[in-house]
Structures are given as structure tokens and as C-alpha cells.
């Protein structure tokens, strides 16, 4: 992906390394689109080019946020945000805007002026799979049992058991082909999981998690390698993923694998 065009970045360094990354808006638009398909919300509405996603039963911010998709769509900002606030309130949620390089600068200025808070700064990273050498890797086949995968993901992530139904529903709603990867140890059970969504020439690495007991033992690298190998065998040319900016260990793993930053995003909510 070309990253030479300019675009307005969310505030904060995000990358954790002080670097500034030029943003190519066409690349952002494409990754945003495949990201929505890779992690589908149960309710999707449009207000102009603002994509409003809501999902009952699951707390994922990506599934419960307003996503502006056109920097030039800034008409009636206050009125539309109030309309979205009421919609979120009907679902028992607080209004949340996902601010990306596609967010209109005038909308950012409005939120700044109203004292909106920001949180969960994240990076979107990408890797050219043609540049990866998989000759010495070990083939790991994805599993077919969604329930088994979800149980492992909840255990490793220490999520509440009641999240199982919603997470199962989300995974079953993914339309592109998925690879569910699960690593297990006979003594301690599930050790790592990864959900790979193959969408044409792109592959998204989702739900990547490694059990605390086996971290920094090469398990994460092996899981990532298995996920990327499967993606390339399926025909993907590039892999992408999203990671929170304060997850230093994960960012280190991905950068060592060759991933580079494409853009950043964060979430914003009105002041209480």
C-alpha cells in the first residue's frame, strides 16, 4: 500500500515510537471497508457517509460506534451527533465516534470545542505477504469448530462467559472465508488463538491472543506465522491488523514480522 499522500491524523503519537506516518486516504478507505466486513455489526445505518454500527450483547467499540467515511461530509454536525446520541441511548450505550483519517476536520474541531474525551488509540498495520519467507514454517490447519474457538478466546482473554453467544454470532456472520487457529497445550489447555479473514487480496488478523502463561516463548510468533501462511495460500497479497497503541509487546511482535503502520484511529465520547 502506498503511504505517501497526506491526511489528518488523530491526536497523540499513537505509535509509541514518536514517528509520524503520512496517510494515503485510498488505502485507509479500503482497509476500513474490509475491516467492517471482517467484524460485522448486527445493526448498520447510514447518515450521509457516517456509518453507524451497533451490536447488542457485545462491548466491542468497533461494533458500537459512529464511523465517518468522507472528510468532506461535515454538514449539520451537531444535529447529526445528537440524532446518533439518541440512537445509542435507545440501545443502552453512550455515543462513541471512531475518529480516523477519514473523519472531517470540522467534525474533529467540533468535538475538540465541546470537550470530547479520547481513548483507545490504535494502529492499523499492514504487511506485504510476497516479502515473507514461509519456507521454514510449520503448517497448522485451522479448526472448523466455532464454539471451541470461542471458548478458547474467552478463556485466554479472560472475558466474561456471557460474551460467548455474541462472539459466536459475530464470527458466524462474517461473510468472507475465515481461518480459525487454535494452539493448545496438553497440560494447560488453549494457549493462543487467531481469526484470519480472507477478503480477495487482503487478509485481516483478528482476535489474536496469547495466554499469559506462555508469552515470550515464541508461541505468538508461531501463531502469526501460521495465520499468515494460510492467508497467502488462500491468495492474499497483503495482511492487515489493528492493535491498541499501548500494547507494546504485540506491536513489537508485529513489527518484527515486517508489519508497518498505515494509519491510526481513536475513539471519542462527549464529556459527561
Tab-separated table of N, CA and C in Angstrom, residues 69-157:
chain	number	residue	atom	x	y	z
A	69	UNK	N	-16.884	8.503	7.060
A	69	UNK	CA	-16.117	7.910	5.966
A	69	UNK	C	-15.755	8.892	4.856
A	70	UNK	N	-16.083	10.159	5.042
A	70	UNK	CA	-15.792	11.151	3.995
A	70	UNK	C	-15.400	12.469	4.661
A	71	UNK	N	-14.141	12.902	4.497
A	71	UNK	CA	-13.701	14.151	5.139
A	71	UNK	C	-14.498	15.384	4.728
A	72	UNK	N	-15.211	15.304	3.601
A	72	UNK	CA	-15.969	16.464	3.133
A	72	UNK	C	-17.417	16.474	3.616
A	73	UNK	N	-17.841	15.445	4.353
A	73	UNK	CA	-19.221	15.360	4.835
A	73	UNK	C	-19.292	15.911	6.262
A	74	UNK	N	-19.475	17.227	6.369
A	74	UNK	CA	-19.493	17.854	7.686
A	74	UNK	C	-20.725	18.739	7.892
A	75	UNK	N	-21.752	18.512	7.116
A	75	UNK	CA	-22.962	19.324	7.287
A	75	UNK	C	-23.688	18.955	8.578
A	76	UNK	N	-24.297	19.936	9.226
A	76	UNK	CA	-25.169	19.732	10.394
A	76	UNK	C	-24.537	18.796	11.425
A	77	UNK	N	-23.284	19.030	11.752
A	77	UNK	CA	-22.567	18.116	12.650
A	77	UNK	C	-23.278	17.960	13.987
A	78	UNK	N	-23.621	19.048	14.624
A	78	UNK	CA	-24.234	18.981	15.954
A	78	UNK	C	-25.573	18.256	15.911
A	79	UNK	N	-26.384	18.547	14.893
A	79	UNK	CA	-27.697	17.920	14.777
A	79	UNK	C	-27.551	16.410	14.570
A	80	UNK	N	-26.643	16.011	13.706
A	80	UNK	CA	-26.468	14.583	13.404
A	80	UNK	C	-25.876	13.826	14.590
A	81	UNK	N	-24.981	14.477	15.325
A	81	UNK	CA	-24.427	13.819	16.517
A	81	UNK	C	-25.505	13.631	17.580
A	82	UNK	N	-26.382	14.579	17.712
A	82	UNK	CA	-27.480	14.448	18.671
A	82	UNK	C	-28.423	13.315	18.254
A	83	UNK	N	-28.673	13.216	16.959
A	83	UNK	CA	-29.506	12.123	16.450
A	83	UNK	C	-28.849	10.772	16.748
A	84	UNK	N	-27.537	10.699	16.540
A	84	UNK	CA	-26.815	9.461	16.832
A	84	UNK	C	-26.818	9.174	18.326
A	85	UNK	N	-26.705	10.216	19.147
A	85	UNK	CA	-26.719	10.018	20.601
A	85	UNK	C	-28.014	9.365	21.053
A	86	UNK	N	-29.136	9.821	20.489
A	86	UNK	CA	-30.431	9.237	20.846
A	86	UNK	C	-30.503	7.783	20.406
A	87	UNK	N	-29.956	7.495	19.236
A	87	UNK	CA	-29.954	6.124	18.730
A	87	UNK	C	-29.145	5.215	19.650
A	88	UNK	N	-27.985	5.690	20.087
A	88	UNK	CA	-27.165	4.900	21.008
A	88	UNK	C	-27.868	4.734	22.347
A	89	UNK	N	-28.521	5.786	22.815
A	89	UNK	CA	-29.216	5.723	24.100
A	89	UNK	C	-30.324	4.678	24.074
A	90	UNK	N	-31.006	4.556	22.945
A	90	UNK	CA	-32.062	3.550	22.814
A	90	UNK	C	-31.507	2.134	22.955
A	91	UNK	N	-30.221	1.981	22.647
A	91	UNK	CA	-29.573	0.674	22.781
A	91	UNK	C	-28.831	0.550	24.101
A	92	UNK	N	-29.002	1.550	24.967
A	92	UNK	CA	-28.354	1.494	26.273
A	92	UNK	C	-26.865	1.776	26.225
A	93	UNK	N	-26.418	2.529	25.222
A	93	UNK	CA	-24.989	2.802	25.065
A	93	UNK	C	-24.729	4.301	24.988
A	94	UNK	N	-23.503	4.664	25.312
A	94	UNK	CA	-23.083	6.057	25.196
A	94	UNK	C	-22.579	6.308	23.778
A	95	UNK	N	-22.847	7.487	23.278
A	95	UNK	CA	-22.401	7.845	21.928
A	95	UNK	C	-20.882	7.759	21.842
A	96	UNK	N	-20.401	7.063	20.819
A	96	UNK	CA	-18.962	6.903	20.595
A	96	UNK	C	-18.667	7.137	19.123
A	97	UNK	N	-17.696	7.983	18.853
A	97	UNK	CA	-17.260	8.249	17.475
A	97	UNK	C	-15.870	7.652	17.292
A	98	UNK	N	-15.714	6.923	16.219
A	98	UNK	CA	-14.399	6.369	15.874
A	98	UNK	C	-13.727	7.349	14.914
A	99	UNK	N	-12.680	8.004	15.397
A	99	UNK	CA	-12.002	9.050	14.628
A	99	UNK	C	-10.818	8.463	13.871
A	100	UNK	N	-10.891	8.520	12.559
A	100	UNK	CA	-9.846	8.017	11.669
A	100	UNK	C	-9.400	9.160	10.749
A	101	UNK	N	-8.446	8.940	9.855
A	101	UNK	CA	-8.090	9.987	8.895
A	101	UNK	C	-9.233	10.382	7.970
A	102	UNK	N	-10.319	9.592	7.945
A	102	UNK	CA	-11.473	9.922	7.118
A	102	UNK	C	-12.454	10.850	7.830
A	103	UNK	N	-12.255	11.092	9.110
A	103	UNK	CA	-13.145	11.968	9.859
A	103	UNK	C	-12.966	13.415	9.403
A	104	UNK	N	-14.060	14.119	9.096
A	104	UNK	CA	-13.939	15.511	8.645
A	104	UNK	C	-13.216	16.370	9.681
A	105	UNK	N	-12.230	17.167	9.255
A	105	UNK	CA	-11.543	18.056	10.195
A	105	UNK	C	-12.504	18.966	10.972
A	106	UNK	N	-13.571	19.406	10.310
A	106	UNK	CA	-14.527	20.262	11.015
A	106	UNK	C	-15.271	19.493	12.108
A	107	UNK	N	-15.453	18.194	11.928
A	107	UNK	CA	-16.072	17.372	12.964
A	107	UNK	C	-15.112	17.211	14.145
A	108	UNK	N	-13.831	17.042	13.834
A	108	UNK	CA	-12.825	16.948	14.893
A	108	UNK	C	-12.778	18.252	15.681
A	109	UNK	N	-12.806	19.374	14.969
A	109	UNK	CA	-12.808	20.676	15.630
A	109	UNK	C	-14.029	20.836	16.525
A	110	UNK	N	-15.177	20.343	16.047
A	110	UNK	CA	-16.405	20.428	16.852
A	110	UNK	C	-16.257	19.619	18.133
A	111	UNK	N	-15.769	18.393	18.023
A	111	UNK	CA	-15.602	17.557	19.214
A	111	UNK	C	-14.577	18.171	20.164
A	112	UNK	N	-13.493	18.706	19.610
A	112	UNK	CA	-12.491	19.381	20.448
A	112	UNK	C	-13.122	20.542	21.209
A	113	UNK	N	-13.903	21.345	20.493
A	113	UNK	CA	-14.521	22.517	21.097
A	113	UNK	C	-15.528	22.176	22.178
A	114	UNK	N	-16.163	21.007	22.037
A	114	UNK	CA	-17.156	20.565	23.016
A	114	UNK	C	-16.524	19.767	24.151
A	115	UNK	N	-15.211	19.609	24.104
A	115	UNK	CA	-14.518	18.916	25.199
A	115	UNK	C	-14.663	17.408	25.201
A	116	UNK	N	-14.868	16.816	24.025
A	116	UNK	CA	-14.984	15.359	23.964
A	116	UNK	C	-13.668	14.716	24.408
A	117	UNK	N	-13.785	13.591	25.090
A	117	UNK	CA	-12.606	12.849	25.523
A	117	UNK	C	-12.186	11.855	24.437
A	118	UNK	N	-10.931	11.446	24.455
A	118	UNK	CA	-10.428	10.453	23.511
A	118	UNK	C	-9.820	9.298	24.286
A	119	UNK	N	-9.893	8.107	23.710
A	119	UNK	CA	-9.360	6.916	24.372
A	119	UNK	C	-9.121	5.832	23.330
A	120	UNK	N	-8.455	4.762	23.764
A	120	UNK	CA	-8.205	3.589	22.918
A	120	UNK	C	-7.561	3.953	21.583
A	121	UNK	N	-6.430	4.625	21.651
A	121	UNK	CA	-5.662	4.917	20.439
A	121	UNK	C	-5.160	3.596	19.851
A	122	UNK	N	-5.328	3.423	18.558
A	122	UNK	CA	-4.945	2.173	17.914
A	122	UNK	C	-4.188	2.418	16.618
A	123	UNK	N	-3.452	1.402	16.203
A	123	UNK	CA	-2.710	1.435	14.951
A	123	UNK	C	-3.282	0.406	13.999
A	124	UNK	N	-3.274	0.713	12.721
A	124	UNK	CA	-3.576	-0.253	11.669
A	124	UNK	C	-2.262	-0.533	10.958
A	125	UNK	N	-1.854	-1.785	10.963
A	125	UNK	CA	-0.577	-2.200	10.375
A	125	UNK	C	-0.828	-3.118	9.192
A	126	UNK	N	0.102	-3.122	8.245
A	126	UNK	CA	-0.044	-3.970	7.061
A	126	UNK	C	1.294	-4.599	6.705
A	127	UNK	N	1.224	-5.723	5.991
A	127	UNK	CA	2.405	-6.479	5.590
A	127	UNK	C	2.218	-7.012	4.181
A	128	UNK	N	3.236	-6.853	3.344
A	128	UNK	CA	3.230	-7.438	2.006
A	128	UNK	C	3.627	-8.905	2.139
A	129	UNK	N	2.691	-9.810	1.888
A	129	UNK	CA	2.958	-11.234	2.084
A	129	UNK	C	3.974	-11.785	1.097
A	130	UNK	N	4.133	-11.127	-0.025
A	130	UNK	CA	5.112	-11.603	-1.009
A	130	UNK	C	6.532	-11.475	-0.484
A	131	UNK	N	6.717	-10.597	0.498
A	131	UNK	CA	8.047	-10.372	1.047
A	131	UNK	C	8.377	-11.310	2.201
A	132	UNK	N	7.413	-12.110	2.639
A	132	UNK	CA	7.655	-13.030	3.753
A	132	UNK	C	8.131	-14.382	3.245
A	133	UNK	N	9.113	-14.947	3.932
A	133	UNK	CA	9.630	-16.265	3.597
A	133	UNK	C	8.981	-17.290	4.523
A	134	UNK	N	8.158	-18.172	3.938
A	134	UNK	CA	7.470	-19.189	4.727
A	134	UNK	C	8.088	-20.574	4.533
A	135	UNK	N	9.257	-20.651	3.944
A	135	UNK	CA	9.840	-21.945	3.581
A	135	UNK	C	10.154	-22.821	4.786
A	136	UNK	N	10.447	-22.207	5.946
A	136	UNK	CA	10.838	-22.992	7.112
A	136	UNK	C	9.726	-23.085	8.153
A	137	UNK	N	8.560	-22.568	7.828
A	137	UNK	CA	7.468	-22.612	8.784
A	137	UNK	C	6.785	-23.963	8.844
A	138	UNK	N	5.945	-24.130	9.850
A	138	UNK	CA	5.194	-25.363	10.038
A	138	UNK	C	3.734	-25.101	9.697
A	139	UNK	N	3.152	-25.970	8.896
A	139	UNK	CA	1.747	-25.815	8.538
A	139	UNK	C	0.844	-26.152	9.731
A	140	UNK	N	-0.073	-25.269	10.017
A	140	UNK	CA	-1.092	-25.511	11.038
A	140	UNK	C	-2.436	-25.302	10.358
A	141	UNK	N	-3.293	-26.297	10.419
A	141	UNK	CA	-4.596	-26.185	9.784
A	141	UNK	C	-5.587	-25.506	10.713
A	142	UNK	N	-6.441	-24.627	10.171
A	142	UNK	CA	-7.473	-24.009	11.009
A	142	UNK	C	-8.514	-25.031	11.421
A	143	UNK	N	-9.151	-24.780	12.537
A	143	UNK	CA	-10.200	-25.671	13.009
A	143	UNK	C	-11.542	-25.217	12.431
A	144	UNK	N	-12.531	-26.090	12.494
A	144	UNK	CA	-13.860	-25.780	11.955
A	144	UNK	C	-14.875	-25.473	13.056
A	145	UNK	N	-14.532	-25.792	14.300
A	145	UNK	CA	-15.464	-25.687	15.415
A	145	UNK	C	-15.455	-24.267	15.983
A	146	UNK	N	-16.464	-23.471	15.631
A	146	UNK	CA	-16.534	-22.090	16.106
A	146	UNK	C	-16.691	-22.047	17.624
A	147	UNK	N	-17.509	-22.931	18.177
A	147	UNK	CA	-17.729	-22.954	19.616
A	147	UNK	C	-16.448	-23.221	20.385
A	148	UNK	N	-15.654	-24.135	19.899
A	148	UNK	CA	-14.379	-24.443	20.542
A	148	UNK	C	-13.428	-23.247	20.474
A	149	UNK	N	-13.412	-22.589	19.329
A	149	UNK	CA	-12.570	-21.402	19.173
A	149	UNK	C	-13.011	-20.301	20.137
A	150	UNK	N	-14.309	-20.062	20.200
A	150	UNK	CA	-14.831	-19.005	21.065
A	150	UNK	C	-14.523	-19.297	22.527
A	151	UNK	N	-14.695	-20.542	22.945
A	151	UNK	CA	-14.377	-20.910	24.330
A	151	UNK	C	-12.917	-20.615	24.652
A	152	UNK	N	-12.033	-20.935	23.711
A	152	UNK	CA	-10.605	-20.697	23.919
A	152	UNK	C	-10.313	-19.201	23.969
A	153	UNK	N	-10.943	-18.437	23.069
A	153	UNK	CA	-10.712	-16.980	23.037
A	153	UNK	C	-11.172	-16.331	24.336
A	154	UNK	N	-12.305	-16.749	24.844
A	154	UNK	CA	-12.819	-16.189	26.091
A	154	UNK	C	-11.915	-16.559	27.261
A	155	UNK	N	-11.421	-17.783	27.277
A	155	UNK	CA	-10.542	-18.227	28.357
A	155	UNK	C	-9.224	-17.451	28.331
A	156	UNK	N	-8.613	-17.344	27.157
A	156	UNK	CA	-7.324	-16.656	27.048
A	156	UNK	C	-7.471	-15.159	27.329
A	157	UNK	N	-8.549	-14.564	26.817
A	157	UNK	CA	-8.773	-13.135	27.013
A	157	UNK	C	-9.394	-12.791	28.345
